[in-house]
Every structure is written in structure tokens, then in C-alpha cells.
Coordinates of C-alpha atoms in Angstrom, one line a residue:
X24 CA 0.0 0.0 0.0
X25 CA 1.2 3.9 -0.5
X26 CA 0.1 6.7 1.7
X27 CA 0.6 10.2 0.2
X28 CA 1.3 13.1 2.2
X29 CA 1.8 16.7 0.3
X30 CA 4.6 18.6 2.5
X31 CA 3.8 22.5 3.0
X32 CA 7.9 24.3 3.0
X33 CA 8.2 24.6 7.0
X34 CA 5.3 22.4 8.0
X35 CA 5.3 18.5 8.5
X36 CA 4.1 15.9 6.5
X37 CA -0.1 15.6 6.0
X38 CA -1.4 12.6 5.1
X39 CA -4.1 13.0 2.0
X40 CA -4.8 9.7 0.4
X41 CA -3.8 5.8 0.2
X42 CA -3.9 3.4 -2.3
X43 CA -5.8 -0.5 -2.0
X44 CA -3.8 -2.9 -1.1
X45 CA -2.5 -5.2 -3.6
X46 CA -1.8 -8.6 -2.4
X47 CA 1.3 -10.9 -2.7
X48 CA 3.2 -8.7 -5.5
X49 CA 6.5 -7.6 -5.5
X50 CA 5.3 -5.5 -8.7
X51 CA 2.6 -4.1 -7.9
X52 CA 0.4 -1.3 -9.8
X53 CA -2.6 0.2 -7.7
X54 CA -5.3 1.7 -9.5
X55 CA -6.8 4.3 -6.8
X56 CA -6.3 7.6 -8.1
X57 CA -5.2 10.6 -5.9
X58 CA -7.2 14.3 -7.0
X59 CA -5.0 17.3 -6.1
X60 CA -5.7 20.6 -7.4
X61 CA -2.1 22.1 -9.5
X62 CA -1.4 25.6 -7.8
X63 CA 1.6 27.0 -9.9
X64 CA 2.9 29.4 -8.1
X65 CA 3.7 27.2 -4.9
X66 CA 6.0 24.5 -5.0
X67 CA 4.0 21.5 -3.9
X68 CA 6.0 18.7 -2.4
X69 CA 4.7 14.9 -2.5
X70 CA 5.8 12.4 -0.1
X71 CA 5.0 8.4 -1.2
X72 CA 5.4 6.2 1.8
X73 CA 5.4 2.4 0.7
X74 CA 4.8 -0.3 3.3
X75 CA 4.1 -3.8 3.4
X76 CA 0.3 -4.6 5.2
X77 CA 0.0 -7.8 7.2
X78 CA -2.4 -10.7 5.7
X79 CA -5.1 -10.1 8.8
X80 CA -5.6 -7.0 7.7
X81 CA -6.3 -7.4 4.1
X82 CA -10.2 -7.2 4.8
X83 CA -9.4 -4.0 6.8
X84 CA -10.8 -0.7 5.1
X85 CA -7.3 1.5 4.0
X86 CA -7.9 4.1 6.1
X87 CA -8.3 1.9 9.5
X88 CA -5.0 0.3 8.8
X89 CA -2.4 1.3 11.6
X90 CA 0.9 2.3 9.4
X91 CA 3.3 1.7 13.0
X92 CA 2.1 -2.0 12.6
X93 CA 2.9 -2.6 9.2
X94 CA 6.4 -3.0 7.7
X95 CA 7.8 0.1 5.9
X96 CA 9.4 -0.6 3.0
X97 CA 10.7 2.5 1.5
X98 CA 10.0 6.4 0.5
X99 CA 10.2 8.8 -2.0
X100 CA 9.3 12.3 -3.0
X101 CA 9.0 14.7 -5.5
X102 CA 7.4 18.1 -6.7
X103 CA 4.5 18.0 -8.7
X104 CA 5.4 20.3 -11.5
X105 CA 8.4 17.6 -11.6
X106 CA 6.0 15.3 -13.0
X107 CA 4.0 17.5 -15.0
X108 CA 7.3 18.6 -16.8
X109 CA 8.2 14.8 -18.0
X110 CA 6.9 14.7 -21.5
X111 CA 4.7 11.6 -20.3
X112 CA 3.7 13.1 -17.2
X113 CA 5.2 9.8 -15.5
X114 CA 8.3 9.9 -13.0
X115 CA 10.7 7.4 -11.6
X116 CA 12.0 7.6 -7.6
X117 CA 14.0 5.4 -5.9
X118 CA 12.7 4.1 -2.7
X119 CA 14.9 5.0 0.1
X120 CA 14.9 4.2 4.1
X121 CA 15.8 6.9 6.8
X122 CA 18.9 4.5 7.8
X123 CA 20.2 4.7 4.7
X124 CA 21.8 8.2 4.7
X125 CA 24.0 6.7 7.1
X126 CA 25.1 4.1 5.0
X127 CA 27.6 5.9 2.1
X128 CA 26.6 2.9 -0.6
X129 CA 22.4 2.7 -0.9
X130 CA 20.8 -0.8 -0.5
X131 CA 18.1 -1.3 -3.1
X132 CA 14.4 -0.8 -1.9
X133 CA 13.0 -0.5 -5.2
X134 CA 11.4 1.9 -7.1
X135 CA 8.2 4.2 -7.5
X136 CA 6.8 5.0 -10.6
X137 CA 4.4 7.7 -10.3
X138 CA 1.9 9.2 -13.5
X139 CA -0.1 11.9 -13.8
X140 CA -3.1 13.3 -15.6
X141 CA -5.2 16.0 -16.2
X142 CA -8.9 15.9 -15.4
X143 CA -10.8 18.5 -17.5
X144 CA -13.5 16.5 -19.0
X145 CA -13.8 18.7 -21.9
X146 CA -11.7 21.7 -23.5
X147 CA -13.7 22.4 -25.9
X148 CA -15.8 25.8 -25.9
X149 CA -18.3 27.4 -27.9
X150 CA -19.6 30.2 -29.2
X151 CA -22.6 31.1 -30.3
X152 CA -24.9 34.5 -31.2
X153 CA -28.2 34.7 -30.3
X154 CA -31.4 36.6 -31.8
X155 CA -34.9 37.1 -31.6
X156 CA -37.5 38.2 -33.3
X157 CA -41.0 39.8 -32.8
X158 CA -40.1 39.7 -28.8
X159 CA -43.6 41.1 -27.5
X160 CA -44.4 42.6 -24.1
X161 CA -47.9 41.9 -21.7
X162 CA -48.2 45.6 -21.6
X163 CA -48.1 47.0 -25.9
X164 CA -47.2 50.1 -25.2
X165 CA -43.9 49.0 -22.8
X166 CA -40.2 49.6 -24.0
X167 CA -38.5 46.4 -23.7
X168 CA -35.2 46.2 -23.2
X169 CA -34.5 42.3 -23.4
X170 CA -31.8 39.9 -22.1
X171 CA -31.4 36.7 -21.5
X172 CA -30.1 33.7 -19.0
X173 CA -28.8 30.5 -20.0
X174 CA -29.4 27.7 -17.1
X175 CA -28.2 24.3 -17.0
X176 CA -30.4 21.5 -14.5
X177 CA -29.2 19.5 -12.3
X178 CA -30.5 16.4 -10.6
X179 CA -32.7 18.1 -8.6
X180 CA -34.7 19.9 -11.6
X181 CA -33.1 23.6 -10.0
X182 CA -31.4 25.7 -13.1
X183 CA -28.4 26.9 -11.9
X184 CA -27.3 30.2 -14.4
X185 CA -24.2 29.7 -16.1
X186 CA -24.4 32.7 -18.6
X187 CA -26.5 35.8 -18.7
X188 CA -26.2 38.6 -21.5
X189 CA -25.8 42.3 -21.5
X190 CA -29.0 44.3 -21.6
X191 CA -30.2 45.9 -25.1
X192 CA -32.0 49.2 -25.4
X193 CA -35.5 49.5 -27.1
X194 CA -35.4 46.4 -29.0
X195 CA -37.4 44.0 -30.2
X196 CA -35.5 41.9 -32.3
X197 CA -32.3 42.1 -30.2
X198 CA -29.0 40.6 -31.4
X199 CA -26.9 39.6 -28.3
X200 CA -23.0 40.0 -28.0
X201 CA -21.1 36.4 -28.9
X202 CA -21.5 34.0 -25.7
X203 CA -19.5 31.7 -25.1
X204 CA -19.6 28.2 -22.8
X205 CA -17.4 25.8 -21.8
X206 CA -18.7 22.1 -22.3
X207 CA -17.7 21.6 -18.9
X208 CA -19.4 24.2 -17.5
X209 CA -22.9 22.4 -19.2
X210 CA -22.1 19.3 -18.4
X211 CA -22.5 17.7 -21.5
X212 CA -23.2 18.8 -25.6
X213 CA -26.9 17.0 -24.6
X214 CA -27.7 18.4 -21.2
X215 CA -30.6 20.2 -21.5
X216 CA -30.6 23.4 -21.0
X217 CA -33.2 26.6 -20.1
X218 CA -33.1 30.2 -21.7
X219 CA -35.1 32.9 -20.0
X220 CA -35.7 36.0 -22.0
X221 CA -36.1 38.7 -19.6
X222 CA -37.5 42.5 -19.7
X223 CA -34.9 44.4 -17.9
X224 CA -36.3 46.5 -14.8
X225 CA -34.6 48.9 -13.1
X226 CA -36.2 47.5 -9.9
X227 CA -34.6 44.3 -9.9
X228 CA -38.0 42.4 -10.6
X229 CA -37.2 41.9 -14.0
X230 CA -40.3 40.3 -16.1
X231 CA -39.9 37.1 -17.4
X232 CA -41.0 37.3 -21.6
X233 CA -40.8 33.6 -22.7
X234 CA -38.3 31.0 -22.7
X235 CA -36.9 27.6 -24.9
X236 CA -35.5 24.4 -23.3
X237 CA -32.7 23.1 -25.5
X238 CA -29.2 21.5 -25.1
X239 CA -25.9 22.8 -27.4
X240 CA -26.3 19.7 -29.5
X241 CA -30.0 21.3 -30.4
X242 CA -29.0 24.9 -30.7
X243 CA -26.4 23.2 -33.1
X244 CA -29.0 22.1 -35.4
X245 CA -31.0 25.5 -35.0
X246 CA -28.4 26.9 -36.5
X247 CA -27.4 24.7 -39.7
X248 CA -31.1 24.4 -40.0
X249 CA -31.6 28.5 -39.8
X250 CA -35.0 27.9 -38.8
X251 CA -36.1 29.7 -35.3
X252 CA -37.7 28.3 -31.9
X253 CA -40.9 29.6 -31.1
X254 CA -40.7 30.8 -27.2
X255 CA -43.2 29.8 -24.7
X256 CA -44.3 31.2 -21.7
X257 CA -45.3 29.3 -18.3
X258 CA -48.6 29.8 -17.2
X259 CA -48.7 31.6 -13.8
X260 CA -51.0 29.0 -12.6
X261 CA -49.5 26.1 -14.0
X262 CA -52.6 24.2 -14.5
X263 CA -53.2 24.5 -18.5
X264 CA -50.3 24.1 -21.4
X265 CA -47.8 26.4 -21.5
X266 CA -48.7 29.8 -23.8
X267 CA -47.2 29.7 -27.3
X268 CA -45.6 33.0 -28.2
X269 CA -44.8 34.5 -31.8
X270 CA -41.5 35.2 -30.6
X271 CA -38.8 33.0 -32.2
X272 CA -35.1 32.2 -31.4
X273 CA -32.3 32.0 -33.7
X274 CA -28.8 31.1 -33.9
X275 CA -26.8 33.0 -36.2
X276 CA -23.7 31.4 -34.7
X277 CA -22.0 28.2 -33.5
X278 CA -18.7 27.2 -33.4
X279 CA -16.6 24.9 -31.5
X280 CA -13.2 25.1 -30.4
X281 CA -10.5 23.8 -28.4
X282 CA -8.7 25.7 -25.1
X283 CA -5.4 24.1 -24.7
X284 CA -4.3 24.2 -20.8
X285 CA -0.8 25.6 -19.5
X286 CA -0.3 21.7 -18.7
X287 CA -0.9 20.9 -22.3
X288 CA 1.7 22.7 -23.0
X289 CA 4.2 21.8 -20.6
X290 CA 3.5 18.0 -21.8
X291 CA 4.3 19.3 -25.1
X292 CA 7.8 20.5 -24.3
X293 CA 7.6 24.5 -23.2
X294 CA 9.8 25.5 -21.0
X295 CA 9.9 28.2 -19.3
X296 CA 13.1 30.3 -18.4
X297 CA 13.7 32.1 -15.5
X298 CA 16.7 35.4 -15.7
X299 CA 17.2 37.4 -13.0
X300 CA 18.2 41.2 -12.4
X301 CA 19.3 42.6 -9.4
X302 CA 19.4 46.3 -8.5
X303 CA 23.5 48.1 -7.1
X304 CA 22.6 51.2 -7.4
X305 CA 23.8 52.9 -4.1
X306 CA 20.7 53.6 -2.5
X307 CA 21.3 50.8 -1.0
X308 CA 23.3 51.2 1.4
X309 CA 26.8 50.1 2.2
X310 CA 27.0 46.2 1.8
X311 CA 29.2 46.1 4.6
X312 CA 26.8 47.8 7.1
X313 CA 23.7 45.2 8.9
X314 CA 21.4 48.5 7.7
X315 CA 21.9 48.1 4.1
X316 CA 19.6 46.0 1.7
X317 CA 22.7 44.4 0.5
X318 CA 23.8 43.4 3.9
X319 CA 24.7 39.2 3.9
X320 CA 24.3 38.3 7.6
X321 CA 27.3 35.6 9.0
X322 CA 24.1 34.2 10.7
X323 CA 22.7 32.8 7.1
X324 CA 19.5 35.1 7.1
X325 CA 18.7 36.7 3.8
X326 CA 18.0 39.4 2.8
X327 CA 14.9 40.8 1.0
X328 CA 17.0 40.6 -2.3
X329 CA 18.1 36.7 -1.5
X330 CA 14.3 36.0 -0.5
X331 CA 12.9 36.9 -3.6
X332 CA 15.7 35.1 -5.8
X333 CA 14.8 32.3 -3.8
X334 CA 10.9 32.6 -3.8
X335 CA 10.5 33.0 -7.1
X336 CA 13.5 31.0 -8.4
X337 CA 12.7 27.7 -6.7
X338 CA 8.9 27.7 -8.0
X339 CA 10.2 28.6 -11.6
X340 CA 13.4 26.1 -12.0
X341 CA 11.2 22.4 -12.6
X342 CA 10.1 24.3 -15.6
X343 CA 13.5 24.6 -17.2
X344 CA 15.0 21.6 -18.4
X345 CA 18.8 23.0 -18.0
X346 CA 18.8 25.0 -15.1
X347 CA 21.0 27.6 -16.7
X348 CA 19.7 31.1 -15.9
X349 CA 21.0 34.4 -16.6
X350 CA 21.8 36.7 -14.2
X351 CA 22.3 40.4 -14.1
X352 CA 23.0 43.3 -12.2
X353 CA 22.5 47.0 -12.8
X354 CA 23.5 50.9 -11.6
X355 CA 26.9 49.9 -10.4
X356 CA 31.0 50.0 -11.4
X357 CA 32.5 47.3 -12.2
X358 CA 36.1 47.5 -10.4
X359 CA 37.3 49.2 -13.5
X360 CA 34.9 50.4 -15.4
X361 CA 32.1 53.3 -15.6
X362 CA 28.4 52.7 -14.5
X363 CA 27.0 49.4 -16.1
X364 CA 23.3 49.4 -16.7
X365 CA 23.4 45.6 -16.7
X366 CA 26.3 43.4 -16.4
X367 CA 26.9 39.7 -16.1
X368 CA 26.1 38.7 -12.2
X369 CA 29.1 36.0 -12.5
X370 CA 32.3 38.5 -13.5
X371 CA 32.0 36.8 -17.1
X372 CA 32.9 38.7 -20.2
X373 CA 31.1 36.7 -22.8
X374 CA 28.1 34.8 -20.8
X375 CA 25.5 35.3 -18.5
X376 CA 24.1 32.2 -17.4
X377 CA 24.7 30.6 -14.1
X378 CA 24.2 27.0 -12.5
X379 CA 20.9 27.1 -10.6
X380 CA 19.6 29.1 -8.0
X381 CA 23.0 28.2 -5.9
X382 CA 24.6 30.2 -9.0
X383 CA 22.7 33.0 -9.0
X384 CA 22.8 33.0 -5.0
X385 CA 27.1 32.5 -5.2
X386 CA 27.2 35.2 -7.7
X387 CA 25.1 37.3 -6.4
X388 CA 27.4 37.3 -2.9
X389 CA 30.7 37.6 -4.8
X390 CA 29.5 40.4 -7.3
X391 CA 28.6 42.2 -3.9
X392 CA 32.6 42.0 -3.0
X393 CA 33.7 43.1 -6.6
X394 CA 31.7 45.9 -8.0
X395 CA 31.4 49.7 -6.0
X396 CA 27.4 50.7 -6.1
X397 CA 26.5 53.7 -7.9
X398 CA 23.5 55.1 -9.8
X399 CA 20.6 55.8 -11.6
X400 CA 18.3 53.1 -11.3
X401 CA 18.0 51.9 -15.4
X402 CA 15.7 48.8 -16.0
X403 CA 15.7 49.9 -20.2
X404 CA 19.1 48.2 -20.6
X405 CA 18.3 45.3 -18.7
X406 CA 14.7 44.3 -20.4
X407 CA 16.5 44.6 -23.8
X408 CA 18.8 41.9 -23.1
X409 CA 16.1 39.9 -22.2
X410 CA 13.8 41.0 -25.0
X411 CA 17.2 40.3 -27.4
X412 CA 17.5 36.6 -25.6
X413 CA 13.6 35.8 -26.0
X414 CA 13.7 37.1 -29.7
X415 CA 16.6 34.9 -30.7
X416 CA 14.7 32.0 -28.8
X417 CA 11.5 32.9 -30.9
X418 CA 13.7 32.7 -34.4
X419 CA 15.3 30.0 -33.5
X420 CA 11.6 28.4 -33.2
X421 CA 12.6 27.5 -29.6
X422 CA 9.8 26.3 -27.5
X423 CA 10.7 28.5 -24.5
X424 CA 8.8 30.8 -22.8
X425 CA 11.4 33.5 -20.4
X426 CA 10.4 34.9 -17.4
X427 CA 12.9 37.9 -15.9
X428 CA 12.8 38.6 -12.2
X429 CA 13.7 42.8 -11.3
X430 CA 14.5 43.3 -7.6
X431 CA 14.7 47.2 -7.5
X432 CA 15.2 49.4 -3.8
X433 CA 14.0 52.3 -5.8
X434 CA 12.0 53.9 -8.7
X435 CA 13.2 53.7 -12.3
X436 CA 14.7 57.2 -13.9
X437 CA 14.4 56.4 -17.3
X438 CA 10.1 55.7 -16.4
X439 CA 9.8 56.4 -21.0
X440 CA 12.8 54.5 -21.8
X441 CA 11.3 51.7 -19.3
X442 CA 7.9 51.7 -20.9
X443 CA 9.2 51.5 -24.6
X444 CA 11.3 48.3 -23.7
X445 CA 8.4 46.9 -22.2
X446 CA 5.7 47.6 -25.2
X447 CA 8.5 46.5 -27.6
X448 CA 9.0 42.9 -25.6
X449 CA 5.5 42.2 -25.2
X450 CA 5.1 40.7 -29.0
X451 CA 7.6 38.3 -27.1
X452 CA 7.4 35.2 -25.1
X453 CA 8.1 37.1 -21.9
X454 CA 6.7 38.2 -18.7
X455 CA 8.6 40.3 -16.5
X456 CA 8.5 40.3 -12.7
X457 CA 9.7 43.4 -10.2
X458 CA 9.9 43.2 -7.0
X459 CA 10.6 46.5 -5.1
X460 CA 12.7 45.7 -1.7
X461 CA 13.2 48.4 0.5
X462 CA 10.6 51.2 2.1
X463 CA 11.0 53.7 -1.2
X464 CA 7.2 54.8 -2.9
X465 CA 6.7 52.8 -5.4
X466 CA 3.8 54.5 -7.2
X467 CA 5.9 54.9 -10.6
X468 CA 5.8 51.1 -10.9
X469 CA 2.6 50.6 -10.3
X470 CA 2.2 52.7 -13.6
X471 CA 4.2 49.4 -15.3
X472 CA 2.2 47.3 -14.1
X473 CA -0.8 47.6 -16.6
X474 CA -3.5 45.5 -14.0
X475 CA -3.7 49.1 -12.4
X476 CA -5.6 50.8 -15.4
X477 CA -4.6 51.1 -18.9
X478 CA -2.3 49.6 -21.4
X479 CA 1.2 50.7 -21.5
X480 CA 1.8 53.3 -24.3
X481 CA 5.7 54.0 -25.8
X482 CA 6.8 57.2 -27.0
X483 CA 5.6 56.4 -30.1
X484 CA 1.9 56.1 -29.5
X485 CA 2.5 52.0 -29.9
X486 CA 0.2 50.8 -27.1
X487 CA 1.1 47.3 -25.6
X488 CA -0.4 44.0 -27.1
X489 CA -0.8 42.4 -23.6
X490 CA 0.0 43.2 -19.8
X491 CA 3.5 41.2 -19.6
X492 CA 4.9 42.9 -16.0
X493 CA 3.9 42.3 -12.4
X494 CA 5.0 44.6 -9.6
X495 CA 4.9 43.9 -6.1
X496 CA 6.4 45.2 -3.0
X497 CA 8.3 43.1 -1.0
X498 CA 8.2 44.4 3.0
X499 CA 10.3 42.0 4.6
X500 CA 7.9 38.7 4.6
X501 CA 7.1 37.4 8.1
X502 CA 6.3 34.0 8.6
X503 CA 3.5 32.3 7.9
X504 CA 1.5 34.8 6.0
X505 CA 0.6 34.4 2.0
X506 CA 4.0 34.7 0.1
X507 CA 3.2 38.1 -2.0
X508 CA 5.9 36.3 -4.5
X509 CA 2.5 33.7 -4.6
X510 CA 0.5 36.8 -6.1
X511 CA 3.2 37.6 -8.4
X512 CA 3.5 34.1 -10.1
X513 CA 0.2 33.2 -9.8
X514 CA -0.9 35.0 -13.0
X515 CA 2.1 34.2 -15.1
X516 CA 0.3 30.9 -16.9
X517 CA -2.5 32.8 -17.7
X518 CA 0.3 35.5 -19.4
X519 CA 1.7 32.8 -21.1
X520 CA -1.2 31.1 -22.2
X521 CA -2.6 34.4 -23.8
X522 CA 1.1 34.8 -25.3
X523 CA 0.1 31.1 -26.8
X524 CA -2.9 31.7 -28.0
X525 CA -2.8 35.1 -29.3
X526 CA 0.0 33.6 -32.0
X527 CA -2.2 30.5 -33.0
X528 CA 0.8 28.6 -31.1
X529 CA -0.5 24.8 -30.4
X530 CA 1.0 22.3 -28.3
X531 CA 3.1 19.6 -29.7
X532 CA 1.8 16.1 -28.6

């Protein structure tokens, strides 16, 4: 039998599921399935725990069983996104016992295989535009000002509203905005389904004009027939048959289509790559001095700048097959040279990519030692590099998808220079990610970030084709509150996927 526990990062273990017991097999394969729920933007740890269950307890429902009196034969664990990166979702641990790290050559307990899969019973959506004609009113001489309410029903007979449409003025043959409805959200192409044509009341009593009962698989045909429903209306008693109106639906549109998931993608190779920037300008604060930013305490805390490479950068690193990121720093001199707007974290001349987040941490520490702070704070510079990096990836037909992480103490001087990088890079596969460390006002950036309000605009009147940057401010993070680094990576798969799908880019399978 295997008992899973999912591991929060400072918490212990929690048991959430076990599998049947499968008798007398030294290979077994258990069929129970285990249901989690993919978060991205944490990094969720499983731990498999294989033991062997004695034969009186075979008749014994799982969850009864007492693990301390049953032989453990081994465990393993792994991050999910681990598995969702492997091309067929399927991993291979070894089983291991505590004793065994004492031991400097590992005896053989076997090994785990562990699958995955995603359960979205359908991905397919579709779109359809609704009419109506002759849409009458009990009182004549009434404006209408009609809209309508799609319901699905469930076991109990309720409708439950899965789509209502905006409200048109003065009309009585009103042609409704596209709608459009996830198979999922339905149930099923043949579930039937109720649309309510409403009067609109200021009141909030809106009257009800006449509804149809048909499923997707019906309003299908409506359309490729191009005749209409005739809408009925319930009788208030209920006694007699339902009144027949002249009103009549139509479909002028259906189509299908199919939403790819991020994990669709992932299983069909993207990557994504994570580059880091890191702000020496000299606002700082002397390195050397417990009060500066910069400070690296002997005592192995981090600091804010450390955190956020590391909160970000552990999350992002399954997703990236080679675990070679770039790193950068900006505003300071290198020991010979003027003011670099963005240098090479690791001393190098010629490249910029270091081993891990251990590389970026070690070269983030010695740059520290070797390069005097200075000034302004510059983030053009630095997003071109990236944008240059992602573009040559793009031509290249590379399959990667960057993300670049900007820890700043202070607000950007070149605020035009900034935004025209940023509108330039977002016809590229990147998101960018600033975190602002430090107790400076960081209203400027929330300017970048375009959730605030409007799209970014450059200099040129070119207005951004998406919202590619994120900006959160990072007060020191006590423990056991929501990681604000959570909020910043939580919305990067939807970036990405509208990156996708806004260049017809499909998954390979």
C-alpha cells in the first residue's frame, strides 16, 4: 500500500490519500487515483510512503489500517510540477529508508513510478450568437429592453445560471454580444438546457417574456437548419399548457473550439526560463553595514534581495530543463569600469548564465565583493537583453517561454525608456517580474504594471499587445503569511497562455 502526504515548505508531513492494497506482489500497480488541485505558483511537495500490510488486515478498510504496525518498505518524494514537466507526465523515484543516509553505498528498496493526468472532461468551448424576433411585451405600449439567462439542471430539476447577457436598449429583435460556454461548465453537448428572456427592470424584478428548453447539440441544429424556436411562456397557474408565443429564437452562430491548458503545453515540451536582475545602485546602502539591503548576515538570514531570488526561483526552476539562468545586475561599477546598466552577475565577459539558484545566490554574494554601487536606477538596458535573448529563442523556433525577475530598492529614472522596452517585448514570449525591496514609494511602478488601469503606451503612441509585467512590493515577509511572490506568479500561466494563443501557437503532442 502507499500513503501520500503533500509537504507545505516549514510544515510536516499531511497525510491525504492511500492506495488499495495489492496482495502478494512484489510489482505491484494500484489503480486508486489521488485528485489534487495544480497551484503553480507554490511549490508543492509529494511524499510516497510504501509499506508492506500484514495478511489479517487485508479485509481491513485503508484508512483503518495502523501504518506503525505494518512494515515500511521505503519512501520517496517529489514536486508536482516535476511530473507535469516529463513529456509523459510519468516519474521514476528510488525508494529509500531513513537509515540509509548513514550508509555511504544505498541498498536497493525498489522503485516508485508515479503518473499523472489532467482531469478536464472537456476543452472544448463554444460560441454562439443569439437573436430574436418579434419579442412582445404583456403591456403594448412597454419599451423592452430584453436579455437573456442560460441555465443548465441539475439532478434536482433547479437551473443553476451559467451565462447571462448584456441588456439591449429598445429592442425588439435584439441581437446579443457572442457567448461563449465551456462544455464543462454544461455538463455535457446533450444536457438540456433553459433560456429565460427577460425584460430588464430597473427594480430588480425583471419580467420574465418567454423561454426555450434546448441543449448545445439542439441549438447546433437551429443553426445549420436557420429555422427559429418559437418561445413559450409558463402559465402563472400552471394548470393549463404552456402559452405559445410569436416570438422565435435564432442562432446565427455556433462554433466549437479547443482551449489548450498551460499543462498541455508543458507536456508538449515548453519551457519556461527564468533570468534574474538585481538592483546596485547605491541607495542601497553600504553592503558592509547590517542596515543596508545588501547586507549578507554571517548568521545565514537573507536578505529581501536573497528571499525573492529564492521565492521565485525555486517555484520557476522544474520548468526549465537545463537550469541555466542568466543573471544580471544594474547601476553599479564594475572595479574598472564606468556605470553598467546591466552586467553579467558571475564577472564573465562573454556569458551570463549561471548553474541554478545556488549560482545566482554565489554570484550574487561575490558580485557584492567586486563591483562599488553607484547610480541611476535603469531597467531599459536590462529588459532589452532579455527581449534580445527571448527574440533569438522565438527565431530559432525555440519552445521557451522567459520569465525575468527585477529586484529594485528604488523607482526607475528612465520611467519612457522603461515603458518603450516593455511595449517592444510584449510581442515576445516574456513576462517580467519586479519586485521592489526596501521602504521607497513605489507608485511609478505601479504605472508598469498595466493591472492598475490602462495599457502601457511607448513614446511612439505604440500601445502594448498584452500586460507582460507584475510589480509587487516586497516588506520583509514574516512568517506564515501568504507569500506576496504567490500573487506575483500566480498569474504568469495565464500570461503565457494568452502569449500562446494570441500567435495560434499549439501544443506539440
Amino acid at each position: 500500500m502507499v500513503v501520500v502526504y503533500t509537504k507545505a515548505k516549514d510544515g510536516p508531513p499531511t497525510e491525504v490519500f492511500r492506495t488499495e492494497v495489492v496482495l502478494n506482489s512484489l510489482n505491484p500497480t494500484w489503480i486508486m487515483k489521488y485528485a489534487i488541485t495544480f497551484q503553480f505558483e507554490v511549490v508543492q511537495t509529494l511524499l510516497f510512503h510504501v509499506y508492506d500490510v500484514d495478511t489479517q488486515f487485508h479485509n481491513v478498510d485503508v484508512k483503518m489500517i495502523k501504518l506503525d504496525e505494518q512494515q515500511f518498505l521505503g519512501e520517496a518524494s517529489c514536486a508536482l510540477s516535476e511530473i507535469l514537466t516529463k513529456s509523459n507526465r510519468s516519474l521514476t523515484l528510488d525508494l529509500v529508508q531513513k537509515e540509509d543516509s548513514t550508509i555511504s553505498s544505498h541498498p536497493h528498496h525498489g522503485q516508485l513510478l508515479v503518473h499523472a493526468e489532467e482531469c478536464i472532461s472537456s476543452k472544448t468551448t463554444t460560441e454562439m450568437i443569439l437573436r430574436c424576433s418579434d419579442l412582445e411585451h404583456k403591456d403594448l405600449f412597454s419599451r423592452i429592453n430584453p436579455f437573456l439567462v442560460i441555465s443548465k439542471t441539475v439532478e434536482s430539476g433547479i437551473p443553476i445560471p451559467v451565462c447571462k447577457t448584456e441588456v439591449l436598449k429598445n429592442d425588439h429583435n435584439p441581437i446579443w454580444k457572442p457567448i461563449f460556454l465551456n462544455i464543462q461548465q454544461v455538463g455535457s453537448k446533450d444536457s438540456p438546457l433553459v433560456i429565460e428572456f427577460y425584460n430588464f427592470n430597473s427594480s430588480g424584478k425583471h419580467d420574465l417574456i418567454g423561454e426555450a428548453r434546448k441543449s448545445l447539440a439542439d441549438l447546433e441544429k437551429l443553426h445549420s437548419s436557420g429555422k427559429g424556436e418559437i418561445l413559450f411562456s409558463l402559465n402563472a397557474g400552471g394548470h393549463d399548457r404552456n402559452k405559445v408565443l410569436k416570438s422565435q429564437l435564432f442562432v446565427d452562430k455556433f462554433s466549437e473550439s479547443i482551449q489548450y491548458t498551460f499543462l498541455d503545453y508543458l507536456k508538449g515540451g515548453c519551457e519556461l526560463n527564468f533570468m534574474v536582475a538585481i538592483d546596485f545602485t547605491a541607495s542601497n546602502g553600504n553592503p558592509r553595514l547590517p542596515d543596508s539591503l545588501h547586507y549578507l548576515d554571517p548568521t545565514g538570514r537573507l536578505n529581501a534581495y536573497q528571499q525573492a531570488i529564492v521565492e521565485v526561483g525555486e517555484v520557476l526552476q522544474f520548468y526549465d530543463s537545463d537550469k541555466r539562468f542568466p543573471a544580471w545586475g544594474f547601476g553599479a561599477r564594475p572595479i574598472d569600469g564606468p556605470v553598467s546598466h546591466c552586467f553579467n552577475l558571475n564577472g564573465s565577459n562573454n556569458h551570463c548564465e549561471v548553474d541554478g539558484i545556488q549560482g545566482i545566490m554565489m554570484s550574487y554574494s561575490s558580485a557584492l565583493l567586486n563591483v562599488s554601487l553607484a547610480g541611476p536606477t535603469l531597467f531599459g538596458p536590462v529588459i532589452s537583453t532579455a527581449a534580445l535573448i527571448a527574440s533569438q529563442s522565438l527565431a530559432n523556433g525555440g519552445k521557451k517561454y522567459f520569465v525575468l525577475l527585477i529586484i529594485t530598492d528604488g523607482v526607475v529614472t528612465d520611467l519612457q525608456e522603461t515603458k518603450d522596452a516593455i511595449v517592444k517585448a510584449s510581442d515576445l514570449p516574456l513576462s517580467i517580474l519586479i519586485v521592489g525591496v526596501g521602504g521607497a514609494d513605489f507608485k511609478e511602478m505601479e504605472i508598469l504594471d498595466a493591472d492598475k488601469g490602462e495599457r502601457l503606451e511607448s513614446s511612439t503612441g505604440r500601445v502594448a499587445s498584452r500586460d507582460i509585467v507584475q510589480f509587487v512590493s516586497f516588506r520583509h515577509i514574516q512568517g506564515g503569511q501568504i507569500s506576496v511572490v504567490q500573487g506575483l506568479l500566480a498569474e504568469l500561466p495565464t500570461q503565457f497562455l494568452t502569449y500562446m494563443r494570441s500567435r495560434d501557437i499549439q501544443p506539440n503532442f
